[in-house]
Amino acid sequence: MAETANPPRPQDEVVDIARDLIRIDTTNTGDNATAKGERAAAEYVAEQLAEVGLEAKIYESAPGRASVACRFPGADPSRGALLLHGHLDVVPAEASEWTVHPFSGEIKDGYLFGRGAVDMKDFDAMLLALVRDWKRRGKVPPRDLVLLFTADEEAGSDYGARFMVEQHPEVFEGVTEAVGEVGGFSVTLPNDLRVYVVQTAEKGLDWLRLRATGRPGHGSMLHDDNAVTRLTRAVANIGQHEFPVEMTPTVRQFLESVSELTGIAFDPNNPDETVAKLGPVARLIGATLRNTANPTRLNAGYKTNVIPSTADAVIDCRSLPGRNDELEAILRELAGPGIDFEYEIRQPGYETSFDGVLVDAMAEAIRQADPGARTVPYMLSGGTDAKAFATLGIRCFGFAPLKLPADLDFTALFHGIDERVPLDGLKFGVDVMDRFISQS
């Protein structure tokens, strides 16, 4: 495409693109019958790419469940391609709980509000604004870029990233590394020191259904084989269990780096003490010191005076990389006899090292945009599409840069009420991604 005279800056487009995406309600309920908006969002993305001469293709895994992919040829096709990915779906939002409508894309007090503002239509918008700018100016990336915007990340990726990996592996031809969400944002540590956390690891996703069976009967009778009693005992044992600390290389390196930068003492035998001194980020890091298992749903019975024959519970388990079998063994022991286990989703964790050309490019891009700041690795307590891409041997990172106010509890905004992103943070992110991709 010919270079355009006086093209708009990506910083001028990123807010508008993010607003457009937020206004497309892409609520993922986990049920194909009620999930919505992903096809409309994919068509919007494809149009934004086509407008500047990038050919995109939409892939539907089921009616309305759409992802879109595009390859931006680079200067050196012999190098491994870089996958830049974001998801288009969002978790549900209850409008009555918000101060603005969650799909209005309202701007106030220097923030863009809306479901998906940080998870993760902000990064989708950064990628679109940046590649549109590069194509207008005739700028060529140093290597091939594969842009992928997926469906269904919020419900396990079966209709999005996993569908693409299993049914369309040709999209990932030559890809060696990937960059996606939940990393690259700033964290203000004690003494007003700002660091940017790069996600090099994430916990496994082990959504587990427990089922107890027993003898049905009348609620007025003595009964020694009650499925509800057996299940609730198992759920209570699991919910009250404190798993032991098991530090992975990523978490250890994070704590060592923070200790070096801040002077906070790090005792490997008591990392909880170090984490407790980190301020708002402590909740995020604390969840990566151990396996977790939180009961989230219970279901049993159909009438007050009828003892049911079955009772079910769902446990949201998050296992450290390489520890999912260990976690299951502990849960079976806690649950006791007479409890059947069935996984709704079982995806192992992922971890890579904090080194290499890509990591160096991230650090340099941050230093150029925010002199004096540092990048450090961390583990995400949740999960992303990276788990699917890692099955292809792709090395995955989370790096969606945002410079955040020190007093903003950013991690609370993910899936939270009044989800919002600073306008200046969006513009900062585009600038950092420009520098990063140019050097990657």
Short mmCIF file of C-alpha atoms in Angstrom, two decimals:
data_model
loop_
_atom_site.label_atom_id
_atom_site.label_comp_id
_atom_site.label_asym_id
_atom_site.label_seq_id
_atom_site.Cartn_x
_atom_site.Cartn_y
_atom_site.Cartn_z
CA MET A 1 0.00 0.00 0.00
CA ALA A 2 1.30 3.45 -0.89
CA GLU A 3 2.49 5.67 1.95
CA THR A 4 -0.22 8.12 3.07
CA ALA A 5 0.60 11.81 3.47
CA ASN A 6 0.18 13.08 7.05
CA PRO A 7 -1.40 9.88 8.39
CA PRO A 8 -3.16 10.01 11.76
CA ARG A 9 -0.97 8.99 14.69
CA PRO A 10 -1.84 5.65 16.34
CA GLN A 11 -2.20 7.53 19.63
CA ASP A 12 -5.02 9.47 17.94
CA GLU A 13 -6.80 6.27 16.90
CA VAL A 14 -6.33 3.88 19.80
CA VAL A 15 -9.00 5.39 22.06
CA ASP A 16 -11.61 5.46 19.30
CA ILE A 17 -10.89 1.86 18.30
CA ALA A 18 -11.07 0.70 21.91
CA ARG A 19 -14.42 2.52 22.33
CA ASP A 20 -15.77 0.92 19.16
CA LEU A 21 -14.80 -2.54 20.41
CA ILE A 22 -16.27 -2.00 23.88
CA ARG A 23 -19.56 -0.91 22.29
CA ILE A 24 -19.80 -4.28 20.56
CA ASP A 25 -21.26 -6.46 23.31
CA THR A 26 -19.24 -9.68 23.09
CA THR A 27 -20.44 -11.26 26.33
CA ASN A 28 -19.27 -14.86 26.64
CA THR A 29 -21.61 -16.78 28.94
CA GLY A 30 -19.90 -20.09 28.26
CA ASP A 31 -23.00 -21.23 26.33
CA ASN A 32 -23.14 -21.01 22.54
CA ALA A 33 -26.86 -20.26 22.71
CA THR A 34 -26.35 -17.07 24.73
CA ALA A 35 -22.82 -15.93 23.87
CA LYS A 36 -22.96 -13.00 21.48
CA GLY A 37 -21.15 -10.38 19.47
CA GLU A 38 -17.95 -12.18 18.54
CA ARG A 39 -18.80 -12.32 14.82
CA ALA A 40 -19.59 -8.59 14.78
CA ALA A 41 -16.32 -7.81 16.56
CA ALA A 42 -14.35 -10.03 14.17
CA GLU A 43 -15.91 -8.26 11.19
CA TYR A 44 -15.00 -4.88 12.69
CA VAL A 45 -11.38 -6.00 13.17
CA ALA A 46 -11.20 -7.38 9.63
CA GLU A 47 -12.54 -4.09 8.26
CA GLN A 48 -9.96 -2.07 10.19
CA LEU A 49 -7.18 -4.22 8.74
CA ALA A 50 -8.57 -4.27 5.20
CA GLU A 51 -8.87 -0.49 5.16
CA VAL A 52 -5.06 -0.19 5.21
CA GLY A 53 -4.40 -3.11 2.87
CA LEU A 54 -3.94 -6.02 5.29
CA GLU A 55 -5.81 -9.14 4.26
CA ALA A 56 -7.63 -10.75 7.17
CA LYS A 57 -9.63 -13.96 7.32
CA ILE A 58 -12.50 -14.76 9.69
CA TYR A 59 -12.75 -18.29 11.10
CA GLU A 60 -15.97 -19.55 12.68
CA SER A 61 -15.78 -22.51 15.05
CA ALA A 62 -19.56 -22.47 15.57
CA PRO A 63 -22.27 -20.05 14.42
CA GLY A 64 -21.28 -16.63 15.70
CA ARG A 65 -18.10 -17.83 17.43
CA ALA A 66 -15.56 -16.03 15.27
CA SER A 67 -11.83 -15.32 15.33
CA VAL A 68 -9.86 -13.29 12.80
CA ALA A 69 -6.25 -13.75 11.64
CA CYS A 70 -3.90 -11.73 9.46
CA ARG A 71 -0.22 -11.98 8.49
CA PHE A 72 1.80 -8.77 8.11
CA PRO A 73 4.91 -9.71 6.06
CA GLY A 74 8.22 -8.61 7.55
CA ALA A 75 11.58 -7.56 6.16
CA ASP A 76 13.27 -10.87 7.01
CA PRO A 77 10.97 -13.84 6.29
CA SER A 78 13.74 -16.25 7.31
CA ARG A 79 13.28 -15.23 10.95
CA GLY A 80 10.63 -16.82 13.13
CA ALA A 81 7.33 -14.97 13.00
CA LEU A 82 5.91 -13.15 16.03
CA LEU A 83 2.31 -13.85 17.07
CA LEU A 84 0.45 -10.85 18.50
CA HIS A 85 -2.84 -12.00 19.96
CA GLY A 86 -5.86 -10.67 21.80
CA HIS A 87 -9.32 -12.01 22.53
CA LEU A 88 -12.57 -10.32 21.53
CA ASP A 89 -14.94 -11.85 24.09
CA VAL A 90 -15.64 -10.46 27.56
CA VAL A 91 -17.18 -11.79 30.76
CA PRO A 92 -20.78 -10.78 31.59
CA ALA A 93 -21.47 -7.46 33.28
CA GLU A 94 -24.50 -6.47 35.37
CA ALA A 95 -25.36 -2.93 34.28
CA SER A 96 -27.13 -2.06 37.57
CA GLU A 97 -23.83 -2.50 39.45
CA TRP A 98 -21.91 0.01 37.31
CA THR A 99 -21.80 3.80 37.47
CA VAL A 100 -21.86 3.86 33.64
CA HIS A 101 -23.34 1.34 31.20
CA PRO A 102 -20.72 -1.40 30.74
CA PHE A 103 -21.02 -1.32 26.95
CA SER A 104 -21.23 2.46 26.49
CA GLY A 105 -17.51 3.10 26.10
CA GLU A 106 -17.96 6.24 28.19
CA ILE A 107 -14.98 8.51 28.84
CA LYS A 108 -14.76 10.39 32.12
CA ASP A 109 -12.06 11.54 34.54
CA GLY A 110 -9.34 10.54 32.10
CA TYR A 111 -10.50 6.92 31.81
CA LEU A 112 -12.27 4.82 29.20
CA PHE A 113 -14.93 2.75 30.96
CA GLY A 114 -16.47 -0.49 29.78
CA ARG A 115 -16.43 -4.25 29.96
CA GLY A 116 -13.26 -5.30 28.19
CA ALA A 117 -11.42 -2.03 28.80
CA VAL A 118 -8.55 -3.93 30.41
CA ASP A 119 -9.52 -7.51 29.50
CA MET A 120 -8.61 -7.06 26.75
CA LYS A 121 -9.99 -4.69 24.15
CA ASP A 122 -7.38 -2.14 25.17
CA PHE A 123 -4.61 -4.33 23.74
CA ASP A 124 -6.71 -5.27 20.71
CA ALA A 125 -7.01 -1.55 20.01
CA MET A 126 -3.28 -0.97 20.49
CA LEU A 127 -2.44 -3.66 17.94
CA LEU A 128 -4.95 -2.38 15.40
CA ALA A 129 -3.91 1.27 15.78
CA LEU A 130 -0.24 0.36 15.45
CA VAL A 131 -0.41 -1.87 12.36
CA ARG A 132 -2.78 0.60 10.67
CA ASP A 133 -0.19 3.32 11.25
CA TRP A 134 2.66 1.18 9.96
CA LYS A 135 0.79 0.26 6.78
CA ARG A 136 -0.18 3.88 6.10
CA ARG A 137 3.43 4.99 6.49
CA GLY A 138 4.83 2.04 4.53
CA LYS A 139 6.76 0.79 7.55
CA VAL A 140 7.73 -2.89 7.41
CA PRO A 141 8.16 -4.97 10.60
CA PRO A 142 11.56 -6.62 11.04
CA ARG A 143 9.94 -10.07 10.78
CA ASP A 144 6.52 -11.50 9.93
CA LEU A 145 3.76 -10.56 12.34
CA VAL A 146 0.77 -12.85 12.77
CA LEU A 147 -2.18 -10.93 14.21
CA LEU A 148 -4.86 -13.08 15.83
CA PHE A 149 -8.04 -11.89 17.57
CA THR A 150 -9.86 -14.80 19.16
CA ALA A 151 -13.25 -15.85 20.45
CA ASP A 152 -13.99 -17.72 23.69
CA GLU A 153 -10.90 -16.97 25.80
CA GLU A 154 -13.11 -16.28 28.81
CA ALA A 155 -14.58 -19.80 28.77
CA GLY A 156 -11.49 -21.90 28.11
CA SER A 157 -10.67 -21.10 24.44
CA ASP A 158 -12.28 -24.17 22.89
CA TYR A 159 -14.11 -22.06 20.27
CA GLY A 160 -11.21 -19.66 19.80
CA ALA A 161 -7.49 -20.27 20.31
CA ARG A 162 -7.81 -24.05 20.70
CA PHE A 163 -9.97 -24.30 17.61
CA MET A 164 -7.41 -22.30 15.65
CA VAL A 165 -4.49 -24.41 16.90
CA GLU A 166 -6.23 -27.72 16.20
CA GLN A 167 -8.12 -26.91 12.98
CA HIS A 168 -6.00 -24.17 11.37
CA PRO A 169 -2.36 -24.72 12.32
CA GLU A 170 -1.34 -23.12 9.00
CA VAL A 171 -2.08 -19.72 10.56
CA PHE A 172 0.88 -20.28 12.90
CA GLU A 173 3.38 -21.35 10.25
CA GLY A 174 6.85 -20.19 11.25
CA VAL A 175 5.72 -18.61 14.53
CA THR A 176 8.30 -19.01 17.29
CA GLU A 177 7.14 -16.49 19.91
CA ALA A 178 3.87 -14.92 21.02
CA VAL A 179 2.85 -11.81 22.93
CA GLY A 180 -0.55 -11.35 24.52
CA GLU A 181 -2.36 -10.10 27.60
CA VAL A 182 -1.87 -9.57 31.33
CA GLY A 183 1.68 -8.32 31.38
CA GLY A 184 3.57 -5.13 30.64
CA PHE A 185 1.54 -2.99 33.04
CA SER A 186 3.26 -0.87 35.66
CA VAL A 187 3.30 -1.69 39.35
CA THR A 188 4.34 0.93 41.89
CA LEU A 189 6.38 -0.62 44.68
CA PRO A 190 7.41 0.94 48.00
CA ASN A 191 9.54 4.10 47.63
CA ASP A 192 7.53 4.98 44.48
CA LEU A 193 9.59 2.61 42.37
CA ARG A 194 7.81 1.67 39.15
CA VAL A 195 8.36 -1.71 37.54
CA TYR A 196 6.64 -3.30 34.56
CA VAL A 197 5.75 -6.95 35.02
CA VAL A 198 6.21 -9.28 32.06
CA GLN A 199 4.21 -12.48 32.19
CA THR A 200 6.51 -15.45 31.65
CA ALA A 201 4.30 -18.00 33.40
CA GLU A 202 0.67 -18.73 34.20
CA LYS A 203 -1.06 -21.21 36.44
CA GLY A 204 -2.99 -24.16 35.10
CA LEU A 205 -6.75 -24.11 34.71
CA ASP A 206 -8.36 -27.06 36.47
CA TRP A 207 -12.13 -26.56 36.71
CA LEU A 208 -13.32 -29.55 38.63
CA ARG A 209 -16.81 -30.94 39.27
CA LEU A 210 -17.34 -33.05 42.39
CA ARG A 211 -20.31 -35.39 42.65
CA ALA A 212 -21.55 -37.26 45.67
CA THR A 213 -24.16 -40.02 45.46
CA GLY A 214 -26.29 -41.41 48.23
CA ARG A 215 -29.58 -43.09 49.05
CA PRO A 216 -32.59 -40.84 48.36
CA GLY A 217 -35.32 -40.61 50.95
CA HIS A 218 -37.80 -38.56 52.98
CA GLY A 219 -36.41 -35.49 54.70
CA SER A 220 -38.17 -36.33 57.96
CA MET A 221 -36.40 -39.67 58.45
CA LEU A 222 -33.10 -40.60 60.04
CA HIS A 223 -30.66 -40.92 57.16
CA ASP A 224 -27.02 -42.04 57.21
CA ASP A 225 -26.29 -41.95 53.45
CA ASN A 226 -26.92 -38.31 52.50
CA ALA A 227 -25.24 -37.08 49.30
CA VAL A 228 -25.54 -33.43 50.37
CA THR A 229 -23.80 -34.11 53.69
CA ARG A 230 -21.01 -36.04 51.98
CA LEU A 231 -20.51 -33.32 49.35
CA THR A 232 -20.54 -30.36 51.71
CA ARG A 233 -18.00 -32.06 53.97
CA ALA A 234 -15.70 -32.52 50.95
CA VAL A 235 -16.24 -28.92 49.79
CA ALA A 236 -15.53 -27.53 53.25
CA ASN A 237 -12.34 -29.56 53.55
CA ILE A 238 -11.10 -28.31 50.18
CA GLY A 239 -12.18 -24.70 50.69
CA GLN A 240 -10.47 -24.46 54.08
CA HIS A 241 -7.24 -26.16 53.04
CA GLU A 242 -4.10 -24.02 52.84
CA PHE A 243 -1.75 -25.37 50.21
CA PRO A 244 2.00 -25.27 50.91
CA VAL A 245 4.28 -22.72 49.28
CA GLU A 246 6.03 -24.02 46.16
CA MET A 247 8.13 -21.33 44.51
CA THR A 248 8.62 -21.65 40.77
CA PRO A 249 11.62 -20.08 39.00
CA THR A 250 9.48 -17.17 37.81
CA VAL A 251 8.10 -16.29 41.25
CA ARG A 252 11.52 -16.62 42.86
CA GLN A 253 13.05 -14.32 40.23
CA PHE A 254 10.26 -11.78 40.74
CA LEU A 255 10.79 -11.68 44.51
CA GLU A 256 14.57 -11.57 44.19
CA SER A 257 14.31 -8.68 41.70
CA VAL A 258 11.90 -6.74 43.91
CA SER A 259 14.13 -7.31 46.94
CA GLU A 260 17.14 -6.01 45.03
CA LEU A 261 15.27 -2.93 43.78
CA THR A 262 13.47 -1.97 46.99
CA GLY A 263 15.65 -3.31 49.77
CA ILE A 264 12.74 -5.40 51.11
CA ALA A 265 14.25 -8.51 52.66
CA PHE A 266 13.42 -11.73 50.84
CA ASP A 267 13.41 -14.91 52.90
CA PRO A 268 12.96 -17.92 50.58
CA ASN A 269 11.65 -19.86 53.56
CA ASN A 270 8.90 -17.30 54.19
CA PRO A 271 7.98 -15.61 50.88
CA ASP A 272 4.51 -14.70 52.21
CA GLU A 273 6.18 -12.15 54.48
CA THR A 274 7.90 -10.48 51.52
CA VAL A 275 4.72 -10.47 49.43
CA ALA A 276 2.73 -8.84 52.24
CA LYS A 277 4.95 -5.74 51.97
CA LEU A 278 4.31 -5.17 48.26
CA GLY A 279 1.06 -3.19 48.50
CA PRO A 280 -1.85 -3.78 46.07
CA VAL A 281 0.15 -6.22 43.93
CA ALA A 282 0.44 -8.59 46.91
CA ARG A 283 -2.90 -10.23 46.09
CA LEU A 284 -1.77 -11.03 42.55
CA ILE A 285 1.64 -12.40 43.56
CA GLY A 286 0.39 -14.21 46.65
CA ALA A 287 -1.85 -16.44 44.55
CA THR A 288 1.20 -17.66 42.61
CA LEU A 289 3.05 -19.01 45.64
CA ARG A 290 0.88 -22.11 45.87
CA ASN A 291 -1.85 -24.15 44.24
CA THR A 292 -5.37 -22.86 44.92
CA ALA A 293 -8.81 -24.50 44.97
CA ASN A 294 -11.90 -22.36 45.57
CA PRO A 295 -15.45 -23.77 45.65
CA THR A 296 -17.67 -21.63 43.43
CA ARG A 297 -20.95 -23.52 42.84
CA LEU A 298 -23.23 -26.01 44.61
CA ASN A 299 -26.25 -27.86 43.25
CA ALA A 300 -28.43 -30.44 44.94
CA GLY A 301 -32.03 -31.45 45.42
CA TYR A 302 -35.41 -30.38 44.07
CA LYS A 303 -37.69 -30.26 47.14
CA THR A 304 -37.24 -29.37 50.78
CA ASN A 305 -38.47 -32.69 52.17
CA VAL A 306 -36.68 -34.95 49.68
CA ILE A 307 -33.13 -36.12 50.30
CA PRO A 308 -31.57 -36.20 46.81
CA SER A 309 -29.56 -39.06 45.38
CA THR A 310 -26.83 -36.77 44.00
CA ALA A 311 -25.17 -33.48 44.87
CA ASP A 312 -22.65 -31.50 42.79
CA ALA A 313 -20.07 -28.82 43.40
CA VAL A 314 -17.67 -26.96 41.15
CA ILE A 315 -14.17 -26.05 42.31
CA ASP A 316 -12.05 -23.44 40.52
CA CYS A 317 -8.57 -24.93 40.83
CA ARG A 318 -5.41 -23.21 39.63
CA SER A 319 -2.30 -25.38 39.61
CA LEU A 320 1.29 -24.23 39.46
CA PRO A 321 3.12 -25.27 36.26
CA GLY A 322 3.84 -29.00 36.40
CA ARG A 323 1.78 -29.48 39.58
CA ASN A 324 -1.70 -30.42 38.29
CA ASP A 325 -1.38 -34.12 39.11
CA GLU A 326 -0.06 -33.25 42.56
CA LEU A 327 -3.03 -30.93 43.11
CA GLU A 328 -5.54 -33.60 42.15
CA ALA A 329 -4.00 -36.10 44.56
CA ILE A 330 -4.35 -33.63 47.43
CA LEU A 331 -7.95 -32.83 46.49
CA ARG A 332 -8.93 -36.50 46.38
CA GLU A 333 -7.50 -36.98 49.85
CA LEU A 334 -9.35 -33.91 51.16
CA ALA A 335 -12.64 -34.94 49.53
CA GLY A 336 -12.59 -38.40 51.05
CA PRO A 337 -14.42 -41.52 49.84
CA GLY A 338 -17.61 -41.49 47.82
CA ILE A 339 -16.79 -38.38 45.73
CA ASP A 340 -16.44 -38.63 41.95
CA PHE A 341 -14.17 -36.19 40.09
CA GLU A 342 -14.84 -34.84 36.59
CA TYR A 343 -12.95 -32.00 34.89
CA GLU A 344 -14.88 -29.31 33.05
CA ILE A 345 -11.55 -27.90 31.84
CA ARG A 346 -8.05 -29.18 32.48
CA GLN A 347 -5.22 -27.13 31.01
CA PRO A 348 -1.72 -27.37 32.50
CA GLY A 349 0.22 -24.28 33.52
CA TYR A 350 2.98 -22.75 31.46
CA GLU A 351 6.38 -21.25 32.25
CA THR A 352 9.28 -19.92 30.18
CA SER A 353 12.51 -18.16 31.12
CA PHE A 354 13.00 -14.39 31.28
CA ASP A 355 15.68 -14.03 28.64
CA GLY A 356 16.31 -13.67 24.92
CA VAL A 357 16.00 -11.05 22.19
CA LEU A 358 12.28 -10.55 22.75
CA VAL A 359 12.69 -9.95 26.49
CA ASP A 360 15.54 -7.51 25.82
CA ALA A 361 13.35 -5.63 23.33
CA MET A 362 10.57 -5.34 25.93
CA ALA A 363 12.97 -3.95 28.53
CA GLU A 364 14.48 -1.45 26.10
CA ALA A 365 11.08 -0.26 24.86
CA ILE A 366 9.97 0.37 28.45
CA ARG A 367 13.21 2.18 29.32
CA GLN A 368 12.84 4.45 26.29
CA ALA A 369 9.25 5.33 27.14
CA ASP A 370 9.67 5.50 30.94
CA PRO A 371 13.33 6.16 31.84
CA GLY A 372 14.40 4.58 35.09
CA ALA A 373 11.70 1.92 35.04
CA ARG A 374 12.56 -1.77 35.09
CA THR A 375 10.95 -4.93 33.73
CA VAL A 376 10.62 -8.02 35.91
CA PRO A 377 9.04 -11.44 35.25
CA TYR A 378 5.95 -12.65 37.05
CA MET A 379 3.42 -15.48 37.01
CA LEU A 380 -0.26 -14.87 36.26
CA SER A 381 -2.60 -16.55 38.72
CA GLY A 382 -5.27 -16.88 36.01
CA GLY A 383 -5.00 -18.11 32.43
CA THR A 384 -4.88 -16.90 28.84
CA ASP A 385 -4.91 -18.19 25.27
CA ALA A 386 -1.16 -18.68 25.62
CA LYS A 387 -1.77 -22.20 26.92
CA ALA A 388 -3.18 -23.19 23.54
CA PHE A 389 -0.34 -21.62 21.56
CA ALA A 390 2.29 -23.22 23.79
CA THR A 391 1.14 -26.66 22.60
CA LEU A 392 2.65 -25.75 19.20
CA GLY A 393 6.03 -25.08 20.79
CA ILE A 394 5.52 -21.31 20.68
CA ARG A 395 7.24 -19.37 23.47
CA CYS A 396 4.61 -17.16 25.08
CA PHE A 397 4.74 -13.87 26.99
CA GLY A 398 2.23 -11.41 28.40
CA PHE A 399 3.16 -7.85 27.43
CA ALA A 400 0.32 -5.37 26.91
CA PRO A 401 2.00 -2.18 28.14
CA LEU A 402 0.17 0.31 30.35
CA LYS A 403 1.60 3.05 32.56
CA LEU A 404 -0.80 3.19 35.50
CA PRO A 405 -1.44 5.61 38.36
CA ALA A 406 0.19 4.42 41.57
CA ASP A 407 -3.12 4.43 43.45
CA LEU A 408 -5.08 2.40 40.88
CA ASP A 409 -5.89 -1.16 42.01
CA PHE A 410 -5.51 -2.47 38.48
CA THR A 411 -5.88 -6.17 39.17
CA ALA A 412 -9.29 -5.54 40.78
CA LEU A 413 -10.58 -4.20 37.44
CA PHE A 414 -10.25 -7.55 35.64
CA HIS A 415 -13.84 -8.87 35.53
CA GLY A 416 -14.67 -6.11 38.01
CA ILE A 417 -17.31 -3.40 38.31
CA ASP A 418 -16.47 -0.11 36.52
CA GLU A 419 -13.67 -1.74 34.52
CA ARG A 420 -11.64 1.10 33.00
CA VAL A 421 -8.31 2.01 31.46
CA PRO A 422 -6.47 5.37 31.59
CA LEU A 423 -6.52 7.20 28.27
CA ASP A 424 -2.87 8.14 28.77
CA GLY A 425 -2.13 4.48 29.45
CA LEU A 426 -3.62 3.47 26.08
CA LYS A 427 -1.47 6.03 24.28
CA PHE A 428 1.60 4.96 26.26
CA GLY A 429 0.92 1.35 25.29
CA VAL A 430 0.85 2.12 21.58
CA ASP A 431 4.14 3.99 21.89
CA VAL A 432 5.82 1.11 23.74
CA MET A 433 4.49 -1.50 21.31
CA ASP A 434 5.81 0.59 18.41
CA ARG A 435 9.29 0.62 19.96
CA PHE A 436 9.10 -3.03 21.00
CA ILE A 437 8.02 -4.49 17.65
CA SER A 438 10.54 -2.30 15.82
CA GLN A 439 13.32 -3.87 17.91
CA SER A 440 12.01 -7.41 18.09
#
